[in-house]
Structure formats: C-alpha cells, structure tokens
Tab-separated table of C-alpha atoms and ligand atoms in Angstrom:
chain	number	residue	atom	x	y	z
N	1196	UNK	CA	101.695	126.727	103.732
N	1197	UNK	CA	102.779	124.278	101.116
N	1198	UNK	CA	101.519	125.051	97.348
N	1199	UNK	CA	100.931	121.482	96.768
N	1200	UNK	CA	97.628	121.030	95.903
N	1201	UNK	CA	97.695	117.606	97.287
N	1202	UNK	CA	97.103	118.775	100.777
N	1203	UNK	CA	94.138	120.980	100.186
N	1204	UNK	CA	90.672	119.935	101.270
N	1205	UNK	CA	88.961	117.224	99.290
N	1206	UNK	CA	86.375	120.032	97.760
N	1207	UNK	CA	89.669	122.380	96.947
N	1208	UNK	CA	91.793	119.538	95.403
N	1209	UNK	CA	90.405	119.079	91.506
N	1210	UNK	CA	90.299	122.902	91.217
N	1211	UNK	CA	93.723	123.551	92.684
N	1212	UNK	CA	94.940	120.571	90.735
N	1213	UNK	CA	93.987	121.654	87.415
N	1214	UNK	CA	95.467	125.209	88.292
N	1215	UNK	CA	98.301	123.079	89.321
N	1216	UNK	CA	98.302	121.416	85.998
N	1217	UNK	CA	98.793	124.986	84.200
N	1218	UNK	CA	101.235	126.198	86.613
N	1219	UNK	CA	103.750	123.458	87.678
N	1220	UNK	CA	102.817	123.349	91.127
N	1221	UNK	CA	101.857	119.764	90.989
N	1222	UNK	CA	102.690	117.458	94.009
N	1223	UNK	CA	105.429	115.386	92.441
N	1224	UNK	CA	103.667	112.225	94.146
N	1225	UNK	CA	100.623	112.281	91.716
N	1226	UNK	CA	102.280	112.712	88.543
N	1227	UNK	CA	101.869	109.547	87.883
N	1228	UNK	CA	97.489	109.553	88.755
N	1229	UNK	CA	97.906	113.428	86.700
N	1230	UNK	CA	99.200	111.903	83.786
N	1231	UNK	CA	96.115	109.887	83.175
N	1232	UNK	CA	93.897	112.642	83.323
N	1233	UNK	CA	96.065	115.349	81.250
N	1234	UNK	CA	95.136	114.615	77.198
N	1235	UNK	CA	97.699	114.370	74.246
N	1236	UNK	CA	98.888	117.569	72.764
N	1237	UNK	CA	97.183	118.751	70.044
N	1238	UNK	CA	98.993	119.124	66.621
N	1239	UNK	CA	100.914	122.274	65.716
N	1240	UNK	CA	99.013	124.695	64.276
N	1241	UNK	CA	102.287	125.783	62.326
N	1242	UNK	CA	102.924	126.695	58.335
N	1243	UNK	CA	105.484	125.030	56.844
N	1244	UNK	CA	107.262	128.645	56.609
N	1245	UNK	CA	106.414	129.547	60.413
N	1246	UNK	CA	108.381	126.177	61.219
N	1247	UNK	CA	111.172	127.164	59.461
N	1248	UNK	CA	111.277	130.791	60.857
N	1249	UNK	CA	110.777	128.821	64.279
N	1250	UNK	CA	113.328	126.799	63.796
N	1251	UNK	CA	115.994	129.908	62.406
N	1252	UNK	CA	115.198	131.752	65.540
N	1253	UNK	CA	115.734	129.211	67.670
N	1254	UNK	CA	119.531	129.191	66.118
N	1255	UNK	CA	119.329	132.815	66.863
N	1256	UNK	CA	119.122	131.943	70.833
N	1257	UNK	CA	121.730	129.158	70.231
N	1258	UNK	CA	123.929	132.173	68.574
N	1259	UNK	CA	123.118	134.326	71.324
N	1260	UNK	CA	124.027	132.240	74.210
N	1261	UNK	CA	120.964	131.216	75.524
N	1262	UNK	CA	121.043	128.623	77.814
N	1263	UNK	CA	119.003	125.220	76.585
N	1264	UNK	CA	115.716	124.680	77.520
N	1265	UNK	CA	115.194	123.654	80.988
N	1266	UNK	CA	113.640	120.181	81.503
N	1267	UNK	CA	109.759	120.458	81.637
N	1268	UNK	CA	107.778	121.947	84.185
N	1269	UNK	CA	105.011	118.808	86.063
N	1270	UNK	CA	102.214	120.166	83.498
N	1271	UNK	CA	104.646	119.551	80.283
N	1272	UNK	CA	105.482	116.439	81.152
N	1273	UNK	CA	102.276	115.329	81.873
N	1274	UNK	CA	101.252	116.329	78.340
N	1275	UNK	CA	104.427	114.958	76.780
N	1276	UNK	CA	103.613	111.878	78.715
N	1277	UNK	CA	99.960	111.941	76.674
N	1278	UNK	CA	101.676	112.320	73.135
N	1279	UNK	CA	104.031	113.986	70.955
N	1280	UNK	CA	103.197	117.067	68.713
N	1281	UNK	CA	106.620	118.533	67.281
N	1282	UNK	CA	106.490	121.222	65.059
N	1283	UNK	CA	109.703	120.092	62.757
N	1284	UNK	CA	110.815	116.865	61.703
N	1285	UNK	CA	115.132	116.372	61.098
N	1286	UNK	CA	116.942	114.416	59.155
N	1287	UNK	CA	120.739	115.458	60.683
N	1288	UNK	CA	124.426	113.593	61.211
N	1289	UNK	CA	124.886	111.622	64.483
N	1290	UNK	CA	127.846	114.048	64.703
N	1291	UNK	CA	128.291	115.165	67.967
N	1292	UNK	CA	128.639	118.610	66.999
N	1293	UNK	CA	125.727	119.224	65.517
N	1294	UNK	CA	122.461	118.355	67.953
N	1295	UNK	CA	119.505	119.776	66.218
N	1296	UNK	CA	117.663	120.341	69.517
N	1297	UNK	CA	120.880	122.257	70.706
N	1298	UNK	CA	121.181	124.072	67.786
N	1299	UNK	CA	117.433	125.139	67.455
N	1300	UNK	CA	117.477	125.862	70.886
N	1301	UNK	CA	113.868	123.308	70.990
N	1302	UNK	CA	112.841	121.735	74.168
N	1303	UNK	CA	111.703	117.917	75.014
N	1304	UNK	CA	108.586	117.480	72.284
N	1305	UNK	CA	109.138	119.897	69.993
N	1306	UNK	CA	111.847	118.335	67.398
N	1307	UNK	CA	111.292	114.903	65.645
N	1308	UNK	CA	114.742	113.425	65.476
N	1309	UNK	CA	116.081	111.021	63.281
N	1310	UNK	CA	120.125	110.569	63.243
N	1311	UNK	CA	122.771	108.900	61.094
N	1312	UNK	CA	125.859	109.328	60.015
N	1313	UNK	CA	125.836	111.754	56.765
N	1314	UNK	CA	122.418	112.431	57.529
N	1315	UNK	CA	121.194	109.523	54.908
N	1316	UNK	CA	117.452	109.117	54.078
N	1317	UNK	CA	117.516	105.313	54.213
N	1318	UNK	CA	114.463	103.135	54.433
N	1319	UNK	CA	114.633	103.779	58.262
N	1320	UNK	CA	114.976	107.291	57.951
N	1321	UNK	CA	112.377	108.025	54.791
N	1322	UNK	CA	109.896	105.992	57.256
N	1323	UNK	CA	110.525	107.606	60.133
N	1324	UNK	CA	109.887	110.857	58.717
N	1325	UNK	CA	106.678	109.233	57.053
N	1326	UNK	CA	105.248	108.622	60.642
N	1327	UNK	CA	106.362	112.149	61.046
N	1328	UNK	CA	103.983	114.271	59.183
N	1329	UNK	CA	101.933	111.474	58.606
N	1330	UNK	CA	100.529	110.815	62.280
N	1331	UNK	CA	102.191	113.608	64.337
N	1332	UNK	CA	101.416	116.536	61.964
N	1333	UNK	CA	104.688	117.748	61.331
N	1334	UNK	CA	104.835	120.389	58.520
N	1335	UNK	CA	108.379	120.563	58.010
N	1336	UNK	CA	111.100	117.874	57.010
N	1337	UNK	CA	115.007	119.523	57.337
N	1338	UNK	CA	117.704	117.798	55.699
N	1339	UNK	CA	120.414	118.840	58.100
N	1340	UNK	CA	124.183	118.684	56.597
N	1341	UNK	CA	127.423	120.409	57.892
N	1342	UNK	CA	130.778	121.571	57.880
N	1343	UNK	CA	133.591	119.119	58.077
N	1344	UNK	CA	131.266	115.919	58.222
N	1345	UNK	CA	133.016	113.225	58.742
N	1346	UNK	CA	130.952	110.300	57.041
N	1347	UNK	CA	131.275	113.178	53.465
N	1348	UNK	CA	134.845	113.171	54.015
N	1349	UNK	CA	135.091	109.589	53.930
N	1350	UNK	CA	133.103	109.098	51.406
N	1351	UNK	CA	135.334	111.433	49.320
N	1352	UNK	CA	137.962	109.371	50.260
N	1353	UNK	CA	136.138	105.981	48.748
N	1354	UNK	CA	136.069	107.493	45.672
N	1355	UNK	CA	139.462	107.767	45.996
N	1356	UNK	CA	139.985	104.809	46.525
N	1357	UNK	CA	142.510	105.744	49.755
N	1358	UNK	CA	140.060	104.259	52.392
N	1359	UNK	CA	139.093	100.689	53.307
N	1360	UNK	CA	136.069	100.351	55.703
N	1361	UNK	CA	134.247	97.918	57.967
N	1362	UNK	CA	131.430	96.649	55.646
N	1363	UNK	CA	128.499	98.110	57.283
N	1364	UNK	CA	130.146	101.736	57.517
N	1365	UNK	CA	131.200	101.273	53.783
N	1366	UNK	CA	127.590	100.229	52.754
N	1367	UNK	CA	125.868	102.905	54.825
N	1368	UNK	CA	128.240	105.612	53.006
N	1369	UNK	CA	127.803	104.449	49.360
N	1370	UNK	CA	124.408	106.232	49.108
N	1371	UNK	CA	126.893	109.638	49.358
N	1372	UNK	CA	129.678	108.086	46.941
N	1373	UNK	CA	127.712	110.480	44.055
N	1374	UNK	CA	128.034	113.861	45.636
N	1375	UNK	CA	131.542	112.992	46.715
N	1376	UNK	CA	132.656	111.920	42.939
N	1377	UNK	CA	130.815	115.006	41.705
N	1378	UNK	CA	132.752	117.058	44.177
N	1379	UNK	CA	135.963	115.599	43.354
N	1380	UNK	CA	135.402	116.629	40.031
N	1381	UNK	CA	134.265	120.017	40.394
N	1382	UNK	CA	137.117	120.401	42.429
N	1383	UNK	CA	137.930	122.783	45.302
N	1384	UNK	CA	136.488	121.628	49.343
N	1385	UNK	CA	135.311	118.152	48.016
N	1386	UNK	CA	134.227	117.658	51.816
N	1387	UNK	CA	132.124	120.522	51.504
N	1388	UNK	CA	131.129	119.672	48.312
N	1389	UNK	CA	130.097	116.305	49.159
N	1390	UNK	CA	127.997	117.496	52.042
N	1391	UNK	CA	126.105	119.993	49.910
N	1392	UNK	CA	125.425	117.647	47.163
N	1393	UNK	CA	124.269	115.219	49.500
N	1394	UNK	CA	121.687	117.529	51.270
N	1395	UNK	CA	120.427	118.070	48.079
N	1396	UNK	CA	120.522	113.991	47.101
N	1397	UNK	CA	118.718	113.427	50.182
N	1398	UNK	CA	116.146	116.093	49.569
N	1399	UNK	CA	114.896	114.783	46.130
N	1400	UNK	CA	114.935	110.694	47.695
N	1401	UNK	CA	112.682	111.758	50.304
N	1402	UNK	CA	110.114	113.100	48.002
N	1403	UNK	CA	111.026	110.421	44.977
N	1404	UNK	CA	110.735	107.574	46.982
N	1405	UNK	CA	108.216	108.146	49.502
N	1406	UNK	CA	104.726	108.809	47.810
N	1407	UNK	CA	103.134	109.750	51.125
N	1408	UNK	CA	105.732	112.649	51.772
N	1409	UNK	CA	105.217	113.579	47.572
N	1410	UNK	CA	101.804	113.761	47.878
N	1411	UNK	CA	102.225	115.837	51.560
N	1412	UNK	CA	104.588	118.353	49.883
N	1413	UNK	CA	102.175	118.206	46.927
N	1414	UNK	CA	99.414	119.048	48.766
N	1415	UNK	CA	101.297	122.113	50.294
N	1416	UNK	CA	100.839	120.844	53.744
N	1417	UNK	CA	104.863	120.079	54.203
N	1418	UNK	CA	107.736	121.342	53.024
N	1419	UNK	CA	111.190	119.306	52.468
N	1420	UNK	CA	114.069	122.146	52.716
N	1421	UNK	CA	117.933	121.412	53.419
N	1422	UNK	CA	119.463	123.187	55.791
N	1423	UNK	CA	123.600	123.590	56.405
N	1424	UNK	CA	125.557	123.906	59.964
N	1425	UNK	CA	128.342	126.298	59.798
N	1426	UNK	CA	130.243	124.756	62.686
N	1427	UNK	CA	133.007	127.904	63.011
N	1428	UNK	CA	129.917	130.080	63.274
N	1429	UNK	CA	127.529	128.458	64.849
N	1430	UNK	CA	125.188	129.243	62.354
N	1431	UNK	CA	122.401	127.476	60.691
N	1432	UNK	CA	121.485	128.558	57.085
N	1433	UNK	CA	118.940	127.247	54.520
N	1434	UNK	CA	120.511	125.590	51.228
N	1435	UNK	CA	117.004	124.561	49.605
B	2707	LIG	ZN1	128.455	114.520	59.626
C-alpha cells in the first residue's frame, strides 16, 4: 500500500495529509493545493549570539565533511513556499569560493544572501539587509571577507596605479580604494590587508548610514559582526 495520503478515503485524507505535511509523505501531485493551506514560517526565535554560534557550527560541518543540505522534504517546501524566516543575514564576495550557504553548511531558507564583488555595502546591499531584519526578523548581519579576494587585490592595485578597469568594475571598487591605501602603507599582505580593513569599512557604513539597522543594533535586537574565510583552511573566523 502506497503512503500517499492522496489515495486514502475521503474521511482519512485531511488527517493523513496534515501527518503528511510533518512527515514528507505528501503526494507530489497536491503540492501545489498543500501549499495554500501550509502558513508562512514564523520568525526565528534566535539571539543575535545563538545566530552566530549557529552559523560557526555550521562551518564546523563544512570542516568536517558533511555533505550539504539535501533539498527540502514536501512539508519544507510548502512552508518555504509560504515565506522566508532566515536566521542570518550576509553580506559576502560573489567569489566562487566562498558560498555562505556552503560554508555554513545552511539549507534553502535559512541564510539571507546578498553578493558582490568585495562584499560592498552599497545602496543595494545596505537595503537589502534593511528588508532583512526589518521584515524577516533576522538578528544577525555578517560582513563576510576572505583570503585572496580578488576585487581587494585589485583595488590594491588602483592605488597603485598599475591597473586600468572597465568603468563600472572601477566605480564599484573605489568604495575599497581606503583599506587598500591604508594597507599599502602599513605594509606587509596589502591583499589581506585590504580585505580586513574593508570588513571593518563595511561594518561601520552599515550602521552609519542606515538608521533603521543603527537603531536595530541599538536596540540590541541585531548584531553587525565581520566575519573572515580562511580559504587554505576552510575555516570561518569572527574579526568583529
Ligand atoms: Zn572576494
């Protein structure tokens, strides 16, 4: 006998469909008709510190070798399907190399995303990240930098005046030209030092120029931290 709850008797089916709902065993064929029914996920119920230790033990699996998450079972994605309710918000580098929901080993729904190169909090970014924790609930805002970024090392090389650049990539990488002159002057990994004084740069514009996420942090009810992807080891450490 089949464990779709589809082909039970009519006095069975909303019983054994809810159970389905909980268990997965949902007739692929009324996802669609489930979906309406299932409602919105509610917000996470997580600290601004429980996110972050969430998020760090996630890298732990990634470390480990655990495999990704698998795609949702029918009752996720029936709920996912309702709303969103992520539990950390991430401002990281479109680098390939460095996939936030890889790296926190987080499944579909529970990582707001937003992506550029050199992990920049421009106007698309800052409000992105405003809808974050403003209507999703997210506690947590990560600046996400890392080793050998290549948007910090051209940046470094601007200053330098050794690189010419289509004008959009150019524009998009003056907002890092600062950390990259102050790591040319402190000397040493400039790349690195560009990166790290970027995470930080990024950090104070998203609380400077955004009162909503000022007041949020304010408030205690969000935390802005920066966080830095050793890519030789995998690893994931907090720089703020
Ligand atoms: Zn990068």
């Amino acid at each position: 006998m089949s464990d779709c709850t589809c082909c039970a008797p009519r006095h069975l089916r909303r019983r054994g469909l809810l159970a389905s709902l909980a268990t997965g065993l949902a007739c692929t064929a009324l996802a669609g008709p489930l979906r309406a029914l299932v409602a919105a996920p509610p917000r996470t119920t997580l600290t601004p510190d429980q996110a972050i230790a969430a998020l760090l033990e996630g890298n732990r699996r990634f470390l480990s070798g655990a495999v990704p998450p698998a795609a949702p079972d029918p009752a996720r994605r029936a709920t996912l399907a309702a709303g969103q309710a992520p539990f950390a918000a991430i401002l990281g580098c479109a680098d390939s190399r460095a996939a936030p929901e890889l790296l926190f080993n987080a499944g579909l729904g529970e990582l707001f995303v937003v992506r550029n190169a050199g992990n920049i909090a421009d106007n698309g970014a800052i409000g992105s990240l405003e809808f974050a924790i403003g209507s999703l609930g997210v506690p947590l805002i990560v600046v996400l930098g890392h080793q050998r970024c290549g948007a910090a090392s051209a940046a470094v090389a601007m200053a330098q005046n050794e690189l010419a650049l289509p004008r959009h990539l150019r524009d998009m990488l003056l907002p890092i030209l600062p950390s990259a002159l102050a790591a040319i002057r402190a000397g040493g990994d400039t790349t690195d030092g560009a990166v790290r004084g970027n995470i930080a740069r990024n950090i104070a514009r998203l609380t400077d120029d955004s009162p909503s996420i000022q007041a949020a942090v304010a408030g205690g009810r969000v935390r802005v931290v920066g966080a830095y992807y050793e890519l030789a080891e995998e690893r994931v450490v907090l720089t703020a």
